[in-house]
Amino acid sequence: MENLNKILRIDTSARVSDSVSRGLVDAIIEHLSAEKAVQVEKRDVSKGLPFINEDWVGANFTPPEMRTDAQASTLAQSDQLVNEIKNADTLVIGIPTYNFGVPATFKAWVDLIGRAGVTFKYTETGPVGLMEGKRAIIALASGGTPSGSEIDFVTPYVRHILGFIGITDVTFIIADAMGQQAEEKIAAAMASIKQI
């Protein structure tokens, strides 16, 4: 279909029901689908991803044409995750703040897709992202951490890692520090979705 917006939806919250980040992602996709026909691919990393290990590192740093069948198998899920990004026009990622950082499953996703020569490359002037021309919209939720504060280690990390692989058009929809006035903050976040 011409003019189709291919969306990669990534959920990271351990909560499935009553998850603020998932609810915001729902609303973002609904808003985007009102503007243009969309095709949504879903990746729920809360269900678990493997952590990289010595076998994975060895396979990753072996040239593709020299990899054994076992090494190719070791990288199969990583390849799939990378292809999901490559096939997307827009990434919509729901991220709750856990203990001042991202959920461990999101960090596992980052480790699996952060591959030299695949999603970024090294040059004489430094690393260059290879996933350019894409947009990311991040639905961020936190119970007690104010976004942009000195204890917010989520927004700068997510912006940096996406930029590192070439995605620099990043928008945050934020419902933060919901330990107080949660309903008002969720409502404000929902309202801000209409501006994207």
Backbone as numpy.savetxt, mean C-alpha at the origin, in Angstrom:
# Nx Ny Nz CAx CAy CAz Cx Cy Cz
-12.09 -2.28 -21.53 -12.94 -1.09 -21.53 -12.05 0.15 -21.53
-12.36 1.07 -22.44 -11.57 2.28 -22.54 -11.84 3.17 -21.32
-10.80 3.89 -20.88 -10.93 4.81 -19.76 -11.21 4.11 -18.43
-10.80 2.85 -18.33 -11.01 2.08 -17.11 -9.94 2.40 -16.09
-10.35 2.66 -14.86 -9.42 2.91 -13.77 -9.19 1.59 -13.04
-8.00 1.03 -13.19 -7.69 -0.24 -12.54 -7.16 0.06 -11.14
-7.91 -0.40 -10.15 -7.60 -0.12 -8.75 -7.08 -1.37 -8.07
-5.96 -1.22 -7.37 -5.48 -2.27 -6.49 -5.85 -1.86 -5.07
-6.75 -2.62 -4.47 -7.18 -2.36 -3.10 -6.35 -3.23 -2.16
-5.68 -2.57 -1.20 -4.87 -3.30 -0.22 -5.41 -2.98 1.17
-5.89 -4.01 1.86 -6.35 -3.86 3.24 -5.30 -4.46 4.17
-5.04 -3.77 5.28 -4.02 -4.24 6.22 -4.54 -4.39 7.65
-5.75 -3.91 7.91 -6.27 -3.95 9.27 -6.57 -5.38 9.71
-6.20 -5.69 10.94 -6.52 -7.00 11.50 -8.02 -7.15 11.73
-8.71 -6.02 11.85 -10.16 -6.04 12.03 -10.83 -6.06 10.67
-11.79 -6.95 10.53 -12.57 -6.99 9.28 -13.86 -6.21 9.46
-14.57 -6.48 10.56 -15.78 -5.71 10.85 -15.40 -4.53 11.73
-16.10 -3.44 11.57 -15.87 -2.22 12.35 -14.47 -1.65 12.18
-13.85 -1.89 11.04 -12.54 -1.32 10.76 -12.72 0.05 10.10
-12.14 1.07 10.70 -12.25 2.42 10.14 -11.51 2.50 8.81
-10.31 1.94 8.74 -9.54 2.05 7.49 -10.25 1.32 6.35
-10.85 0.17 6.63 -11.58 -0.55 5.58 -12.82 0.24 5.14
-13.48 0.86 6.10 -14.64 1.67 5.75 -14.27 2.86 4.88
-13.14 3.48 5.19 -12.67 4.60 4.37 -12.29 4.13 2.97
-11.66 2.96 2.88 -11.30 2.41 1.56 -12.56 2.15 0.75
-13.58 1.58 1.38 -14.86 1.37 0.70 -15.37 2.68 0.10
-15.34 3.73 0.91 -15.86 5.03 0.47 -15.01 5.63 -0.64
-13.71 5.46 -0.56 -12.81 5.98 -1.61 -13.11 5.31 -2.94
-13.24 4.00 -2.90 -13.50 3.27 -4.15 -14.88 3.62 -4.71
-15.85 3.79 -3.82 -17.18 4.20 -4.28 -17.11 5.56 -4.96
-16.34 6.47 -4.37 -16.18 7.81 -4.95 -15.49 7.74 -6.31
-14.41 6.95 -6.40 -13.69 6.82 -7.66 -14.55 6.18 -8.75
-15.40 5.24 -8.35 -16.23 4.55 -9.33 -17.35 5.44 -9.85
-17.66 6.51 -9.13 -18.67 7.45 -9.60 -18.11 8.35 -10.70
-16.77 8.48 -10.73 -16.11 9.34 -11.71 -15.77 8.60 -13.00
-15.45 7.32 -12.86 -14.96 6.54 -14.00 -15.19 5.07 -13.71
-15.40 4.29 -14.77 -15.55 2.85 -14.57 -14.27 2.29 -13.94
-14.45 1.41 -12.97 -13.29 0.87 -12.27 -13.27 -0.66 -12.33
-12.08 -1.18 -12.20 -11.88 -2.62 -12.03 -11.02 -2.77 -10.78
-11.51 -3.49 -9.80 -10.82 -3.56 -8.51 -10.22 -4.94 -8.29
-8.91 -4.95 -8.02 -8.25 -6.17 -7.59 -7.98 -6.04 -6.10
-8.31 -7.08 -5.35 -8.21 -7.00 -3.89 -7.03 -7.81 -3.36
-6.33 -7.20 -2.41 -5.25 -7.90 -1.71 -5.41 -7.58 -0.23
-5.80 -8.57 0.55 -5.97 -8.40 1.99 -4.75 -9.00 2.68
-3.79 -8.16 3.01 -2.55 -8.68 3.60 -2.72 -9.08 5.06
-3.86 -8.69 5.67 -4.08 -9.08 7.07 -4.17 -10.59 7.22
-4.45 -11.28 6.12 -4.53 -12.74 6.16 -3.16 -13.38 6.23
-2.12 -12.57 6.09 -0.76 -13.06 6.27 0.04 -13.12 4.98
1.29 -12.72 5.08 2.26 -12.85 4.01 3.54 -13.41 4.63
4.31 -14.16 3.86 5.56 -14.69 4.42 6.58 -13.57 4.62
7.39 -13.71 5.64 8.51 -12.79 5.81 9.65 -13.26 4.91
10.43 -12.32 4.40 11.58 -12.72 3.59 12.59 -13.44 4.49
13.30 -14.38 3.90 14.32 -15.14 4.65 15.54 -15.34 3.75
16.48 -16.14 4.20 17.73 -16.30 3.46 17.49 -16.89 2.07
16.58 -17.85 1.96 16.28 -18.43 0.65 15.71 -17.37 -0.30
14.82 -16.53 0.23 14.21 -15.49 -0.59 15.27 -14.50 -1.07
16.13 -14.07 -0.16 17.18 -13.10 -0.52 18.10 -13.70 -1.58
18.47 -14.97 -1.40 19.33 -15.62 -2.38 18.67 -15.70 -3.75
17.39 -16.04 -3.77 16.67 -16.13 -5.03 16.53 -14.76 -5.68
16.24 -13.75 -4.88 16.04 -12.40 -5.40 17.30 -11.85 -6.05
18.45 -12.17 -5.49 19.70 -11.63 -6.01 20.37 -12.56 -7.04
19.69 -13.62 -7.41 20.16 -14.47 -8.50 19.53 -13.96 -9.79
20.30 -13.74 -10.85 19.72 -13.27 -12.11 18.58 -14.20 -12.55
17.49 -13.65 -13.08 16.33 -14.47 -13.45 16.66 -15.68 -14.31
17.57 -15.49 -15.26 17.89 -16.60 -16.17 18.70 -17.70 -15.50
19.20 -17.44 -14.30 20.01 -18.42 -13.58 19.27 -19.05 -12.39
18.05 -18.65 -12.15 17.32 -19.16 -11.00 16.91 -20.61 -11.21
16.98 -21.36 -10.13 16.48 -22.73 -10.16 14.96 -22.71 -10.05
14.34 -23.85 -10.29 12.89 -23.93 -10.13 12.48 -23.60 -8.70
13.30 -24.05 -7.75 13.00 -23.78 -6.33 13.08 -22.28 -6.05
14.07 -21.61 -6.63 14.20 -20.16 -6.42 13.04 -19.41 -7.06
12.64 -19.84 -8.25 11.49 -19.21 -8.92 10.24 -19.39 -8.08
10.09 -20.56 -7.49 8.94 -20.83 -6.63 8.97 -19.94 -5.39
10.16 -19.73 -4.84 10.33 -18.89 -3.66 9.88 -17.47 -3.93
10.10 -16.99 -5.16 9.76 -15.61 -5.52 8.38 -15.47 -6.12
7.64 -16.58 -6.25 6.36 -16.55 -6.97 5.37 -15.56 -6.36
5.23 -15.57 -5.04 4.26 -14.66 -4.43 4.71 -13.22 -4.57
6.01 -12.98 -4.39 6.54 -11.64 -4.58 6.27 -11.15 -6.00
6.50 -12.02 -6.98 6.22 -11.66 -8.38 4.76 -11.29 -8.56
3.87 -12.05 -7.92 2.44 -11.77 -8.04 2.10 -10.42 -7.45
2.66 -10.10 -6.28 2.39 -8.81 -5.64 2.90 -7.66 -6.50
4.07 -7.84 -7.08 4.63 -6.80 -7.95 3.73 -6.61 -9.17
3.28 -7.71 -9.76 2.42 -7.62 -10.94 1.10 -6.92 -10.63
0.61 -7.10 -9.41 -0.62 -6.41 -9.02 -0.42 -4.89 -9.06
0.75 -4.45 -8.62 1.06 -3.01 -8.67 1.21 -2.57 -10.12
1.95 -3.33 -10.91 2.18 -2.98 -12.31 0.87 -2.84 -13.07
-0.10 -3.69 -12.77 -1.36 -3.70 -13.50 -2.33 -2.62 -13.05
-2.01 -1.93 -11.96 -2.93 -0.95 -11.39 -2.62 0.46 -11.87
-3.68 1.26 -11.99 -3.54 2.70 -12.20 -3.50 3.42 -10.86
-4.31 2.90 -9.93 -4.46 3.54 -8.63 -4.36 2.49 -7.53
-3.57 2.78 -6.50 -3.52 1.94 -5.31 -4.35 2.62 -4.23
-5.27 1.88 -3.63 -6.04 2.39 -2.49 -5.70 1.48 -1.31
-5.02 2.05 -0.34 -4.47 1.25 0.76 -5.04 1.71 2.09
-5.61 0.79 2.84 -6.11 1.09 4.17 -5.08 0.67 5.21
-4.66 1.63 6.05 -3.61 1.35 7.02 -3.99 1.89 8.40
-4.17 1.01 9.37 -4.32 1.48 10.75 -2.93 1.67 11.37
-2.87 2.49 12.40 -1.62 2.67 13.13 -1.59 1.69 14.29
-0.58 0.83 14.29 -0.39 -0.12 15.39 0.90 0.21 16.11
0.80 0.57 17.37 2.00 0.84 18.17 2.93 1.82 17.47
2.34 2.89 16.95 3.05 4.01 16.30 3.60 3.70 14.91
3.32 2.51 14.38 3.83 2.16 13.06 2.79 1.44 12.23
3.24 0.92 11.09 2.34 0.18 10.20 2.17 -1.25 10.72
1.08 -1.92 10.35 0.94 -3.33 10.71 2.08 -4.16 10.13
2.49 -5.20 10.84 3.60 -6.04 10.40 3.33 -6.66 9.03
2.05 -6.94 8.75 1.73 -7.55 7.46 1.96 -6.57 6.32
1.76 -5.26 6.56 2.06 -4.28 5.52 3.56 -4.19 5.31
4.34 -4.24 6.39 5.80 -4.23 6.25 6.26 -5.47 5.48
5.61 -6.61 5.69 5.95 -7.82 4.92 5.68 -7.58 3.44
4.56 -6.92 3.13 4.24 -6.58 1.73 5.32 -5.69 1.14
5.74 -4.68 1.90 6.79 -3.77 1.43 8.08 -4.54 1.13
8.46 -5.45 2.03 9.69 -6.22 1.82 9.59 -7.10 0.58
8.40 -7.62 0.30 8.23 -8.51 -0.84 8.17 -7.77 -2.17
7.79 -6.49 -2.15 7.70 -5.75 -3.42 8.88 -4.80 -3.63
9.70 -4.59 -2.61 10.84 -3.69 -2.74 12.04 -4.43 -3.33
12.08 -4.53 -4.65 13.10 -5.36 -5.31 13.89 -4.55 -6.33
15.20 -4.50 -6.10 16.09 -3.80 -7.03 16.01 -4.45 -8.41
15.88 -3.61 -9.42 15.78 -4.09 -10.79 14.37 -4.47 -11.19
13.45 -4.46 -10.23 12.06 -4.84 -10.50 11.12 -3.66 -10.23
11.15 -3.15 -9.00 10.31 -1.99 -8.68 11.13 -0.71 -8.50
12.44 -0.83 -8.43 13.33 0.33 -8.42 14.68 -0.11 -8.97
15.49 0.86 -9.33 16.84 0.54 -9.82 17.83 1.53 -9.25
19.07 1.12 -9.17 20.13 2.01 -8.72 20.78 2.66 -9.93
21.04 3.97 -9.83 21.72 4.70 -10.89 22.88 5.48 -10.27
23.64 6.15 -11.13 24.78 6.94 -10.64 24.33 8.08 -9.73
23.10 8.51 -9.91 22.59 9.61 -9.08 21.67 9.15 -7.96
21.62 7.83 -7.74 20.80 7.29 -6.66 19.70 6.40 -7.17
18.88 5.84 -6.27 17.81 4.94 -6.68 16.69 5.67 -7.42
16.08 4.95 -8.37 14.98 5.49 -9.16 13.85 4.48 -9.15
12.65 4.93 -8.83 11.48 4.04 -8.82 11.05 3.67 -10.22
10.56 2.46 -10.38 10.14 1.95 -11.69 8.62 1.83 -11.82
7.88 2.18 -10.78 6.42 2.07 -10.81 5.77 3.44 -11.03
6.34 4.22 -11.92 5.87 5.59 -12.14 4.52 5.62 -12.84
3.87 6.79 -12.78 2.62 7.00 -13.48 1.40 6.45 -12.76
1.55 6.13 -11.50 0.44 5.60 -10.71 0.09 6.56 -9.59
-1.10 6.38 -9.07 -1.58 7.22 -7.97 -1.85 6.32 -6.77
-1.61 6.84 -5.58 -1.93 6.09 -4.36 -2.79 6.96 -3.46
-3.83 6.35 -2.91 -4.69 7.02 -1.93 -4.66 6.16 -0.67
-4.23 6.75 0.42 -4.03 6.02 1.67 -5.11 6.40 2.67
-5.85 5.42 3.14 -6.83 5.64 4.20 -6.15 5.28 5.52
-5.86 6.29 6.31 -5.09 6.10 7.54 -5.98 6.30 8.76
-5.93 5.34 9.68 -6.70 5.44 10.92 -5.77 5.25 12.11
-6.02 6.01 13.16 -5.25 5.81 14.39 -6.12 6.13 15.60
-5.84 5.42 16.68 -6.61 5.64 17.89 -6.07 6.76 18.74
-4.74 6.88 18.83 -4.17 7.89 19.71 -3.04 8.69 19.11
-2.63 8.36 17.89 -1.49 9.04 17.28 -1.95 10.14 16.32
-1.64 11.39 16.62 -2.01 12.47 15.70 -1.15 12.40 14.43
-1.77 12.48 13.28 -1.03 12.47 12.03 -0.15 13.71 11.94
1.07 13.50 11.49 2.01 14.61 11.34 2.74 14.99 12.61
2.43 14.30 13.71 3.11 14.61 14.97 4.45 13.89 15.04
5.22 14.20 16.07 6.55 13.59 16.20 6.47 12.09 16.50
5.28 11.59 16.85 5.15 10.15 17.09 4.43 9.44 15.94
4.21 10.16 14.85 3.60 9.56 13.66 4.71 9.01 12.77
4.89 7.70 12.79 5.90 7.06 11.96 5.27 6.35 10.75
3.96 6.54 10.58 3.26 5.86 9.48 3.26 6.70 8.21
2.75 7.94 8.29 2.62 8.72 7.06 3.97 8.98 6.38
5.03 9.37 7.09 6.29 9.59 6.38 6.87 8.30 5.78
6.68 7.19 6.49 7.19 5.90 5.99 6.45 5.49 4.72
5.12 5.56 4.76 4.33 5.14 3.60 4.62 6.04 2.41
4.68 7.35 2.63 5.00 8.27 1.53 6.38 7.96 0.95
7.35 7.71 1.84 8.72 7.45 1.37 8.80 6.14 0.58
8.22 5.07 1.09 8.37 3.78 0.43 7.66 3.78 -0.92
6.50 4.44 -1.01 5.82 4.53 -2.29 6.62 5.38 -3.27
7.16 6.49 -2.79 8.00 7.32 -3.64 9.25 6.59 -4.10
9.78 5.75 -3.24 11.00 5.00 -3.56 10.78 4.09 -4.75
9.56 3.55 -4.90 9.28 2.68 -6.05 8.64 3.47 -7.21
8.58 4.79 -7.06 8.15 5.63 -8.17 6.75 6.19 -8.09
6.03 5.92 -6.99 4.66 6.44 -6.86 4.71 7.68 -5.97
4.70 8.83 -6.62 4.84 10.10 -5.89 3.54 10.87 -5.76
2.51 10.46 -6.49 1.19 11.08 -6.37 0.44 10.34 -5.26
0.61 10.82 -4.03 0.07 10.14 -2.85 -0.84 11.08 -2.07
-2.06 10.62 -1.83 -3.04 11.39 -1.06 -3.41 10.61 0.19
-3.44 11.29 1.33 -3.84 10.66 2.58 -5.24 11.13 2.98
-6.08 10.18 3.29 -7.39 10.44 3.90 -7.25 9.97 5.35
-7.36 10.88 6.28 -6.93 10.59 7.65 -8.05 10.73 8.68
-8.20 9.68 9.48 -9.04 9.72 10.68 -8.10 9.36 11.82
-7.55 10.36 12.47 -6.48 10.12 13.44 -6.90 10.49 14.87
-6.12 9.95 15.82 -6.33 10.23 17.24 -7.80 10.09 17.61
-8.40 8.97 17.21 -9.83 8.78 17.41 -10.21 8.38 18.83
-9.24 8.40 19.73 -9.57 8.17 21.13 -10.51 9.25 21.64
-10.54 10.38 20.93 -11.45 11.47 21.26 -12.16 11.91 19.98
-13.44 12.14 20.08 -14.26 12.66 18.98 -14.14 11.79 17.72
-14.23 10.49 17.92 -14.05 9.56 16.80 -15.05 9.78 15.69
-16.33 9.96 16.04 -17.36 10.10 15.01 -17.12 11.34 14.16
-16.73 12.43 14.80 -16.46 13.66 14.06 -15.26 13.49 13.13
-14.24 12.78 13.59 -13.04 12.61 12.77 -13.29 11.68 11.59
-14.10 10.66 11.80 -14.47 9.78 10.68 -15.31 10.55 9.67
-16.23 11.37 10.16 -17.08 12.16 9.27 -16.23 13.14 8.46
-15.23 13.74 9.10 -14.34 14.67 8.38 -13.54 13.94 7.32
-13.08 12.74 7.64 -12.33 11.96 6.66 -13.22 11.59 5.48
-14.44 11.20 5.77 -15.39 10.86 4.70 -15.65 12.07 3.81
-15.76 13.24 4.42 -15.99 14.46 3.65 -14.80 14.78 2.75
-13.60 14.51 3.25 -12.39 14.83 2.46 -12.26 13.93 1.24
-12.90 12.77 1.28 -12.86 11.87 0.12 -13.47 12.53 -1.10
-14.47 13.36 -0.89 -15.15 14.02 -2.01 -14.25 15.03 -2.72
-13.12 15.35 -2.08 -12.20 16.34 -2.68 -11.11 15.69 -3.53
-11.02 14.36 -3.52 -9.94 13.71 -4.27 -10.33 13.46 -5.72
